[in-house]
CSV table of C-alpha atoms in Angstrom, one decimal:
chain,number,residue,atom,x,y,z
I,1496,UNK,CA,28.6,12.7,-3.6
I,1497,UNK,CA,30.2,9.4,-2.8
I,1498,UNK,CA,28.5,6.4,-1.3
I,1499,UNK,CA,30.4,6.7,1.9
I,1500,UNK,CA,29.3,10.3,2.3
I,1501,UNK,CA,25.7,9.5,1.6
I,1502,UNK,CA,25.9,6.6,4.0
I,1503,UNK,CA,27.3,8.9,6.8
I,1504,UNK,CA,24.6,11.5,6.2
I,1505,UNK,CA,21.8,9.0,6.1
I,1506,UNK,CA,23.1,7.3,9.3
I,1507,UNK,CA,23.1,10.6,11.1
I,1508,UNK,CA,19.6,11.4,9.9
I,1509,UNK,CA,18.2,7.9,11.0
I,1510,UNK,CA,19.6,8.4,14.5
I,1511,UNK,CA,17.2,11.4,14.9
I,1512,UNK,CA,14.3,10.1,12.8
I,1513,UNK,CA,11.0,9.8,14.7
I,1514,UNK,CA,8.5,7.7,12.7
I,1515,UNK,CA,4.8,8.2,13.0
I,1516,UNK,CA,4.3,4.5,13.8
I,1517,UNK,CA,7.0,2.0,14.9
I,1518,UNK,CA,8.7,0.1,12.1
I,1519,UNK,CA,8.3,-3.7,12.0
I,1520,UNK,CA,10.9,-5.9,13.4
I,1521,UNK,CA,12.0,-7.1,10.0
I,1522,UNK,CA,12.6,-3.5,8.9
I,1523,UNK,CA,14.7,-2.8,12.0
I,1524,UNK,CA,16.8,-5.9,11.5
I,1525,UNK,CA,17.1,-5.0,7.9
I,1526,UNK,CA,18.7,-1.6,8.6
I,1527,UNK,CA,20.9,-3.2,11.3
I,1528,UNK,CA,22.2,-5.8,8.9
I,1529,UNK,CA,22.9,-3.4,6.1
I,1530,UNK,CA,24.6,-1.0,8.5
I,1531,UNK,CA,26.8,-3.8,10.0
I,1532,UNK,CA,27.8,-5.1,6.5
I,1533,UNK,CA,28.7,-1.5,5.5
I,1534,UNK,CA,31.0,-0.9,8.5
I,1535,UNK,CA,32.2,-4.4,9.4
I,1536,UNK,CA,31.9,-6.6,6.3
I,1537,UNK,CA,30.7,-10.2,6.6
I,1538,UNK,CA,29.3,-11.5,9.8
I,1539,UNK,CA,30.9,-14.3,11.9
I,1540,UNK,CA,29.8,-17.8,10.9
I,1541,UNK,CA,28.9,-19.1,14.5
I,1542,UNK,CA,27.1,-17.6,17.4
I,1543,UNK,CA,28.9,-16.8,20.6
I,1544,UNK,CA,28.0,-19.3,23.4
I,1545,UNK,CA,26.5,-16.5,25.5
I,1546,UNK,CA,24.4,-15.0,22.7
I,1547,UNK,CA,20.9,-14.1,23.6
I,1548,UNK,CA,17.9,-14.5,21.4
I,1549,UNK,CA,18.1,-10.9,20.4
I,1550,UNK,CA,21.9,-11.3,19.5
I,1551,UNK,CA,21.0,-14.5,17.4
I,1552,UNK,CA,18.4,-12.5,15.5
I,1553,UNK,CA,20.7,-9.7,14.8
I,1554,UNK,CA,23.5,-12.1,13.7
I,1555,UNK,CA,21.0,-14.0,11.5
I,1556,UNK,CA,19.9,-10.7,9.8
I,1557,UNK,CA,23.6,-9.7,9.3
I,1558,UNK,CA,24.6,-13.1,7.8
I,1559,UNK,CA,21.8,-12.7,5.2
I,1560,UNK,CA,24.0,-9.9,3.7
I,1561,UNK,CA,27.2,-12.1,3.5
I,1562,UNK,CA,29.1,-11.6,0.3
I,1563,UNK,CA,27.7,-8.0,-0.3
I,1564,UNK,CA,30.5,-5.5,-0.7
I,1565,UNK,CA,30.7,-2.6,1.8
I,1566,UNK,CA,30.0,-0.1,-1.0
I,1567,UNK,CA,26.9,-2.0,-2.2
I,1568,UNK,CA,25.8,-2.3,1.4
I,1569,UNK,CA,26.1,1.4,1.9
I,1570,UNK,CA,24.0,2.1,-1.2
I,1571,UNK,CA,21.4,-0.5,-0.1
I,1572,UNK,CA,21.3,1.1,3.3
I,1573,UNK,CA,20.5,4.5,1.9
I,1574,UNK,CA,17.7,3.1,-0.3
I,1575,UNK,CA,16.3,1.1,2.5
I,1576,UNK,CA,16.3,4.2,4.8
I,1577,UNK,CA,14.4,6.2,2.2
I,1578,UNK,CA,11.8,3.4,1.7
I,1579,UNK,CA,11.2,3.2,5.4
I,1580,UNK,CA,10.8,7.0,5.9
I,1581,UNK,CA,8.3,7.0,3.1
I,1582,UNK,CA,6.5,3.9,4.6
I,1583,UNK,CA,6.3,4.9,8.2
I,1584,UNK,CA,6.4,8.8,7.9
I,1585,UNK,CA,7.9,11.3,10.1
I,1586,UNK,CA,6.3,12.5,13.3
I,1587,UNK,CA,5.9,16.2,13.7
I,1588,UNK,CA,7.1,17.4,17.2
I,1589,UNK,CA,5.9,20.5,18.9
I,1590,UNK,CA,9.2,22.1,18.2
I,1591,UNK,CA,8.5,21.9,14.5
I,1592,UNK,CA,5.1,23.4,14.8
I,1593,UNK,CA,6.5,26.3,16.9
I,1594,UNK,CA,9.2,26.8,14.3
I,1595,UNK,CA,6.6,27.2,11.7
I,1596,UNK,CA,4.9,30.0,13.7
I,1597,UNK,CA,7.7,32.5,13.8
I,1598,UNK,CA,11.4,32.7,12.8
I,1599,UNK,CA,12.7,33.6,16.3
I,1600,UNK,CA,11.2,30.6,18.1
I,1601,UNK,CA,12.3,28.3,15.4
I,1602,UNK,CA,15.8,29.6,15.6
I,1603,UNK,CA,15.8,29.2,19.4
I,1604,UNK,CA,14.4,25.6,19.2
I,1605,UNK,CA,16.9,24.5,16.6
I,1606,UNK,CA,19.8,26.0,18.5
I,1607,UNK,CA,18.7,24.3,21.7
I,1608,UNK,CA,18.5,21.0,19.8
I,1609,UNK,CA,22.0,21.5,18.5
I,1610,UNK,CA,23.3,22.3,22.0
I,1611,UNK,CA,21.7,19.2,23.4
I,1612,UNK,CA,23.3,17.0,20.7
I,1613,UNK,CA,26.7,18.5,21.5
I,1614,UNK,CA,26.2,17.9,25.1
I,1615,UNK,CA,25.3,14.2,24.4
I,1616,UNK,CA,28.4,13.9,22.2
I,1617,UNK,CA,30.5,15.3,24.9
I,1618,UNK,CA,29.1,13.0,27.5
I,1619,UNK,CA,29.8,10.0,25.2
I,1620,UNK,CA,33.3,11.2,24.7
I,1621,UNK,CA,33.9,11.5,28.4
I,1622,UNK,CA,32.5,8.0,29.0
I,1623,UNK,CA,34.8,6.5,26.4
I,1624,UNK,CA,37.8,8.4,27.8
I,1625,UNK,CA,37.0,7.4,31.3
I,1626,UNK,CA,36.7,3.7,30.3
I,1627,UNK,CA,33.0,3.4,31.0
I,1628,UNK,CA,31.4,0.8,28.6
I,1629,UNK,CA,28.6,2.0,26.4
I,1630,UNK,CA,25.5,-0.2,26.1
I,1631,UNK,CA,26.1,-0.9,22.4
I,1632,UNK,CA,29.6,-2.1,23.2
I,1633,UNK,CA,28.6,-4.7,25.7
I,1634,UNK,CA,28.6,-7.4,23.1
I,1635,UNK,CA,31.9,-7.5,21.0
I,1636,UNK,CA,30.0,-8.6,17.7
I,1637,UNK,CA,28.4,-5.1,17.4
I,1638,UNK,CA,30.1,-2.0,16.0
I,1639,UNK,CA,30.0,1.1,18.3
I,1640,UNK,CA,28.3,3.2,15.6
I,1641,UNK,CA,25.7,0.6,14.5
I,1642,UNK,CA,22.3,1.8,15.8
I,1643,UNK,CA,20.5,-1.0,17.7
I,1644,UNK,CA,17.2,0.8,17.0
I,1645,UNK,CA,16.9,3.2,14.1
I,1646,UNK,CA,14.0,5.6,15.3
I,1647,UNK,CA,15.0,8.2,17.8
I,1648,UNK,CA,11.9,7.5,19.8
I,1649,UNK,CA,12.9,4.0,20.4
I,1650,UNK,CA,16.5,4.9,21.1
I,1651,UNK,CA,15.5,7.5,23.7
I,1652,UNK,CA,13.2,5.0,25.5
I,1653,UNK,CA,15.9,2.3,25.6
I,1654,UNK,CA,18.9,4.2,26.6
I,1655,UNK,CA,19.0,2.7,30.0
I,1656,UNK,CA,18.1,-0.7,29.1
I,1657,UNK,CA,20.0,-3.8,28.1
I,1658,UNK,CA,20.8,-4.6,24.5
I,1659,UNK,CA,18.1,-7.4,24.4
I,1660,UNK,CA,15.5,-4.7,24.8
I,1661,UNK,CA,16.7,-2.9,21.7
I,1662,UNK,CA,15.0,-5.1,19.1
I,1663,UNK,CA,11.7,-6.6,19.5
I,1664,UNK,CA,12.0,-10.4,19.5
I,1665,UNK,CA,9.0,-11.3,17.4
I,1666,UNK,CA,10.1,-13.8,14.8
I,1667,UNK,CA,11.1,-12.5,11.4
I,1668,UNK,CA,8.3,-14.4,9.7
I,1669,UNK,CA,5.6,-13.0,11.9
I,1670,UNK,CA,6.9,-9.5,11.4
I,1671,UNK,CA,6.5,-9.9,7.7
I,1672,UNK,CA,2.9,-11.0,7.8
I,1673,UNK,CA,1.4,-7.5,7.6
I,1674,UNK,CA,3.5,-6.7,4.5
I,1675,UNK,CA,2.4,-10.0,2.9
I,1676,UNK,CA,-1.2,-9.2,3.7
I,1677,UNK,CA,-0.8,-5.8,2.0
I,1678,UNK,CA,0.7,-7.4,-1.0
I,1679,UNK,CA,-2.3,-9.9,-1.2
I,1680,UNK,CA,-4.7,-7.0,-1.1
I,1681,UNK,CA,-3.4,-5.7,-4.5
I,1682,UNK,CA,-6.3,-5.2,-6.9
I,1683,UNK,CA,-6.4,-6.8,-10.3
I,1684,UNK,CA,-5.9,-3.5,-12.1
I,1685,UNK,CA,-3.0,-2.6,-9.9
I,1686,UNK,CA,-1.4,-6.0,-10.4
I,1687,UNK,CA,-1.7,-5.7,-14.2
I,1688,UNK,CA,-0.3,-2.2,-14.2
I,1689,UNK,CA,2.6,-3.3,-12.1
I,1690,UNK,CA,3.5,-6.1,-14.4
I,1691,UNK,CA,3.5,-3.7,-17.4
I,1692,UNK,CA,6.4,-1.7,-15.9
I,1693,UNK,CA,8.3,-4.7,-14.3
I,1694,UNK,CA,11.2,-6.4,-16.0
I,1695,UNK,CA,11.1,-10.2,-16.1
I,1696,UNK,CA,14.3,-10.4,-14.1
I,1697,UNK,CA,13.0,-8.0,-11.5
I,1698,UNK,CA,9.9,-9.7,-10.3
I,1699,UNK,CA,8.5,-9.4,-6.8
I,1700,UNK,CA,8.7,-13.0,-6.0
I,1701,UNK,CA,12.2,-13.2,-7.3
I,1702,UNK,CA,13.4,-10.9,-4.5
I,1703,UNK,CA,11.9,-13.0,-1.7
I,1704,UNK,CA,13.7,-15.5,0.5
I,1705,UNK,CA,12.7,-17.9,3.3
I,1706,UNK,CA,11.6,-16.1,6.4
I,1707,UNK,CA,11.2,-18.8,8.9
I,1708,UNK,CA,14.6,-20.6,8.7
I,1709,UNK,CA,18.0,-20.1,7.2
I,1710,UNK,CA,18.3,-20.5,3.5
I,1711,UNK,CA,20.7,-23.4,3.8
I,1712,UNK,CA,18.5,-25.2,6.3
I,1713,UNK,CA,17.0,-28.4,4.8
I,1714,UNK,CA,13.8,-27.7,6.7
I,1715,UNK,CA,13.4,-24.5,4.6
I,1716,UNK,CA,12.7,-26.5,1.5
I,1717,UNK,CA,8.9,-26.2,1.7
I,1718,UNK,CA,9.1,-22.4,2.0
I,1719,UNK,CA,11.5,-22.3,-0.9
I,1720,UNK,CA,9.2,-24.5,-3.0
I,1721,UNK,CA,6.4,-22.0,-2.4
I,1722,UNK,CA,8.5,-19.1,-3.3
I,1723,UNK,CA,10.0,-21.0,-6.3
I,1724,UNK,CA,6.6,-22.0,-7.8
I,1725,UNK,CA,5.2,-18.5,-7.4
I,1726,UNK,CA,8.3,-16.9,-8.9
I,1727,UNK,CA,7.8,-19.1,-12.0
I,1728,UNK,CA,4.2,-18.2,-12.2
I,1729,UNK,CA,5.1,-14.5,-12.0
I,1730,UNK,CA,7.9,-14.9,-14.6
I,1731,UNK,CA,5.3,-16.5,-17.0
I,1732,UNK,CA,3.1,-13.3,-16.4
I,1733,UNK,CA,6.1,-11.0,-17.1
I,1734,UNK,CA,7.5,-12.7,-20.3
I,1735,UNK,CA,4.1,-13.3,-21.9
I,1736,UNK,CA,4.1,-9.8,-23.3
I,1737,UNK,CA,6.9,-10.9,-25.6
I,1738,UNK,CA,4.8,-13.4,-27.4
I,1739,UNK,CA,1.2,-12.0,-27.1
I,1740,UNK,CA,-0.3,-8.8,-28.3
I,1741,UNK,CA,-0.3,-6.7,-31.4
I,1742,UNK,CA,2.6,-7.6,-33.7
I,1743,UNK,CA,3.5,-10.7,-31.8
I,1744,UNK,CA,3.1,-14.4,-32.4
I,1745,UNK,CA,-0.3,-14.5,-30.8
I,1746,UNK,CA,-1.8,-11.2,-31.9
I,1747,UNK,CA,-5.4,-12.0,-31.1
I,1748,UNK,CA,-5.0,-12.0,-27.3
I,1749,UNK,CA,-3.6,-9.3,-25.1
I,1750,UNK,CA,-1.1,-10.4,-22.6
I,1751,UNK,CA,-3.3,-8.9,-19.9
I,1752,UNK,CA,-5.7,-11.9,-20.5
I,1753,UNK,CA,-3.2,-14.4,-19.2
I,1754,UNK,CA,-2.0,-12.1,-16.5
I,1755,UNK,CA,-5.5,-11.6,-15.2
I,1756,UNK,CA,-5.9,-15.4,-15.3
I,1757,UNK,CA,-2.8,-15.9,-13.1
I,1758,UNK,CA,-3.7,-13.0,-10.7
I,1759,UNK,CA,-5.7,-15.1,-8.3
I,1760,UNK,CA,-3.1,-17.8,-8.2
I,1761,UNK,CA,-0.5,-15.1,-7.2
I,1762,UNK,CA,-2.8,-14.0,-4.3
I,1763,UNK,CA,-3.4,-17.6,-3.2
I,1764,UNK,CA,0.4,-18.3,-3.1
I,1765,UNK,CA,0.7,-15.2,-0.8
I,1766,UNK,CA,-1.9,-16.7,1.5
I,1767,UNK,CA,-0.2,-20.2,1.5
I,1768,UNK,CA,3.1,-18.5,2.4
I,1769,UNK,CA,1.4,-16.7,5.3
I,1770,UNK,CA,-0.1,-20.1,6.3
I,1771,UNK,CA,3.3,-21.7,6.2
I,1772,UNK,CA,4.9,-18.9,8.3
I,1773,UNK,CA,2.4,-19.3,11.1
I,1774,UNK,CA,2.5,-23.2,11.1
I,1775,UNK,CA,6.3,-23.1,11.1
I,1776,UNK,CA,6.3,-20.7,13.9
I,1777,UNK,CA,3.9,-22.8,15.8
I,1778,UNK,CA,5.7,-26.1,15.3
I,1779,UNK,CA,9.0,-24.4,16.0
I,1780,UNK,CA,7.7,-23.1,19.4
I,1781,UNK,CA,6.5,-26.6,20.2
I,1782,UNK,CA,10.0,-28.0,19.5
I,1783,UNK,CA,11.7,-25.4,21.5
I,1784,UNK,CA,9.4,-25.7,24.4
I,1785,UNK,CA,9.8,-29.5,24.4
I,1786,UNK,CA,13.6,-29.1,24.5
I,1787,UNK,CA,13.3,-26.7,27.4
I,1788,UNK,CA,11.0,-28.9,29.3
I,1789,UNK,CA,13.4,-31.8,28.9
I,1790,UNK,CA,16.9,-30.2,29.3
I,1791,UNK,CA,16.1,-26.9,31.1
I,1792,UNK,CA,16.3,-23.3,30.2
I,1793,UNK,CA,20.0,-23.0,31.0
I,1794,UNK,CA,21.0,-25.5,28.4
I,1795,UNK,CA,18.7,-24.4,25.7
I,1796,UNK,CA,18.9,-20.6,26.4
I,1797,UNK,CA,15.2,-20.4,25.7
I,1798,UNK,CA,13.0,-19.7,28.8
I,1799,UNK,CA,9.4,-20.8,28.6
I,1800,UNK,CA,8.1,-17.4,29.4
I,1801,UNK,CA,10.0,-15.8,26.5
I,1802,UNK,CA,8.6,-18.4,24.1
I,1803,UNK,CA,5.0,-17.5,25.1
I,1804,UNK,CA,5.8,-13.7,25.0
I,1805,UNK,CA,7.8,-13.6,21.8
I,1806,UNK,CA,6.3,-16.4,19.6
I,1807,UNK,CA,3.1,-18.0,20.7
I,1808,UNK,CA,1.1,-15.0,21.7
I,1809,UNK,CA,2.2,-12.9,18.7
I,1810,UNK,CA,1.3,-15.9,16.4
I,1811,UNK,CA,-2.2,-16.1,18.0
I,1812,UNK,CA,-2.7,-12.4,17.4
I,1813,UNK,CA,-1.4,-12.6,13.8
I,1814,UNK,CA,-4.1,-15.4,13.1
I,1815,UNK,CA,-6.8,-13.1,14.6
I,1816,UNK,CA,-5.6,-10.2,12.3
I,1817,UNK,CA,-6.0,-12.4,9.3
I,1818,UNK,CA,-9.7,-12.7,9.9
I,1819,UNK,CA,-10.4,-9.0,10.0
I,1820,UNK,CA,-12.9,-7.6,7.5
I,1821,UNK,CA,-10.4,-5.5,5.5
I,1822,UNK,CA,-8.4,-8.6,4.6
I,1823,UNK,CA,-8.9,-10.3,1.1
I,1824,UNK,CA,-10.8,-13.5,0.8
I,1825,UNK,CA,-7.7,-15.7,0.4
I,1826,UNK,CA,-6.1,-14.2,3.6
I,1827,UNK,CA,-9.3,-14.6,5.6
I,1828,UNK,CA,-9.7,-18.2,4.5
I,1829,UNK,CA,-6.1,-18.8,5.8
I,1830,UNK,CA,-7.0,-17.2,9.0
I,1831,UNK,CA,-10.0,-19.4,9.3
I,1832,UNK,CA,-7.9,-22.5,8.6
I,1833,UNK,CA,-5.5,-21.5,11.3
I,1834,UNK,CA,-8.2,-20.7,13.9
I,1835,UNK,CA,-7.5,-24.0,15.9
I,1836,UNK,CA,-3.9,-22.8,16.3
I,1837,UNK,CA,-5.2,-19.5,17.8
I,1838,UNK,CA,-7.5,-21.4,20.1
I,1839,UNK,CA,-4.7,-23.6,21.3
I,1840,UNK,CA,-2.4,-20.7,22.0
I,1841,UNK,CA,-5.0,-18.8,24.0
I,1842,UNK,CA,-6.0,-21.9,26.0
I,1843,UNK,CA,-2.4,-22.6,26.9
I,1844,UNK,CA,-1.9,-18.9,27.8
I,1845,UNK,CA,-5.0,-19.2,30.1
I,1846,UNK,CA,-3.5,-22.2,31.7
I,1847,UNK,CA,-0.3,-20.3,32.3
I,1848,UNK,CA,-2.1,-17.5,34.2
I,1849,UNK,CA,-4.0,-20.0,36.4
I,1850,UNK,CA,-1.6,-22.9,37.0
I,1851,UNK,CA,1.8,-21.5,36.1
I,1852,UNK,CA,4.2,-21.5,33.1
I,1853,UNK,CA,5.2,-25.2,33.5
I,1854,UNK,CA,1.7,-26.6,33.3
I,1855,UNK,CA,0.8,-24.2,30.5
I,1856,UNK,CA,3.8,-25.3,28.5
I,1857,UNK,CA,3.0,-29.0,28.9
I,1858,UNK,CA,-0.6,-28.3,27.8
I,1859,UNK,CA,0.7,-26.4,24.8
I,1860,UNK,CA,3.0,-29.1,23.6
I,1861,UNK,CA,0.4,-31.9,24.4
I,1862,UNK,CA,-2.4,-30.3,22.5
I,1863,UNK,CA,-0.1,-29.4,19.6
I,1864,UNK,CA,1.1,-32.9,19.4
I,1865,UNK,CA,-2.4,-34.4,19.5
I,1866,UNK,CA,-3.4,-32.2,16.4
I,1867,UNK,CA,-0.4,-33.5,14.3
I,1868,UNK,CA,-2.8,-34.8,11.6
I,1869,UNK,CA,-4.3,-31.3,11.2
I,1870,UNK,CA,-0.9,-29.6,10.7
I,1871,UNK,CA,0.6,-32.2,8.4
I,1872,UNK,CA,-2.5,-33.5,6.5
I,1873,UNK,CA,-5.5,-31.2,6.6
I,1874,UNK,CA,-3.7,-27.9,6.0
I,1875,UNK,CA,-1.6,-29.1,3.0
I,1876,UNK,CA,-4.8,-30.5,1.5
I,1877,UNK,CA,-6.5,-27.2,2.0
I,1878,UNK,CA,-3.5,-25.4,0.2
I,1879,UNK,CA,-3.8,-27.7,-2.7
I,1880,UNK,CA,-7.6,-27.1,-2.9
I,1881,UNK,CA,-7.1,-23.3,-2.8
I,1882,UNK,CA,-4.7,-23.4,-5.7
I,1883,UNK,CA,-7.2,-25.3,-7.7
I,1884,UNK,CA,-9.9,-22.9,-6.8
I,1885,UNK,CA,-7.7,-20.0,-7.8
I,1886,UNK,CA,-7.0,-21.6,-11.3
I,1887,UNK,CA,-10.8,-22.1,-11.8
I,1888,UNK,CA,-11.6,-18.5,-10.8
I,1889,UNK,CA,-8.7,-17.3,-13.0
I,1890,UNK,CA,-10.8,-18.3,-16.1
I,1891,UNK,CA,-13.4,-15.7,-14.9
I,1892,UNK,CA,-10.9,-12.9,-14.6
I,1893,UNK,CA,-9.3,-13.8,-17.9
I,1894,UNK,CA,-12.7,-13.7,-19.7
I,1895,UNK,CA,-13.5,-10.4,-18.0
I,1896,UNK,CA,-10.2,-9.0,-19.3
I,1897,UNK,CA,-10.9,-10.5,-22.7
I,1898,UNK,CA,-14.4,-8.9,-23.0
I,1899,UNK,CA,-13.0,-5.6,-21.9
I,1900,UNK,CA,-10.6,-5.6,-24.9
């Protein structure tokens, strides 16, 4: 079966897929970008003047696939679909349970579903023949067959909405925080087992890219530095098996000893990355809000209410989730370090509820500007201290692994 036929089958399946829990914004945009790259090639290099925040988020995701051939994008789309189906599961509808109870009822249900799909297709064809514009065709940058939302449950709920409602507008970095927290919760034994089956050129950190800003943006240098250092540390952990162990240059020590030594450093860099994402989101919201207060929402295309709803409040809730009991120690320490940010966001939101959006925005920008020393001095110092503590604790894990051998 060719890549194109696999791609068409998977696209048809994903349109009717109903996940057990809603996929993250990043996963939604990833599927959208791969589908767009498959059917339309490279994205335009500039945003349309009338592009909304949702349009810009979709274009940014699409541009991240620039240079990828359409066949490779189709194959990547199929792989990503399978990953998300395994990650989010498939919800069992009542029709499926009734189908399992008896053959006659299942055949009736499946035939009714097919009839409904045929009716929907006929309605779409009638709309297209009569010249009625579809909701996905309201913006010329989108292909008519590109799903704005992959799960069927989301599609059905948004059929009558504008395209801006199709994608949750939480920033890409905030959407990735639960995944980074899950990666930081990897145990030492699971980490060592993963390194044993991973090729040095296929490390986890080597696949990562900046989440807060564009890769070619100079302001993304700190995030690229975090990823680059962690990538080199991981590469050392992967290539050490070529020089340590039985029959190698250093035969007295197992490579697992050095890998266990670097395991806490790996987790700390994940926590630092989470810390940077939240701080970058907070400072970026301050800058965008300041521009809107000075020049107006019409010129900046960033309403104050949207900033509170899509960036400030999600960032505060993300900080709160970092302090939950199931998180690892390094993630919970990052949450404690960012607790002032959560307090400032909640205070500003309370002012919005009492005195209005304008006063709340001024309070948010003012309090954030007064705490510049905390964002630019204290947090970097805490990050450096956490790396030092990780190196010190790494000796303990290395000795534990050595004594176990």
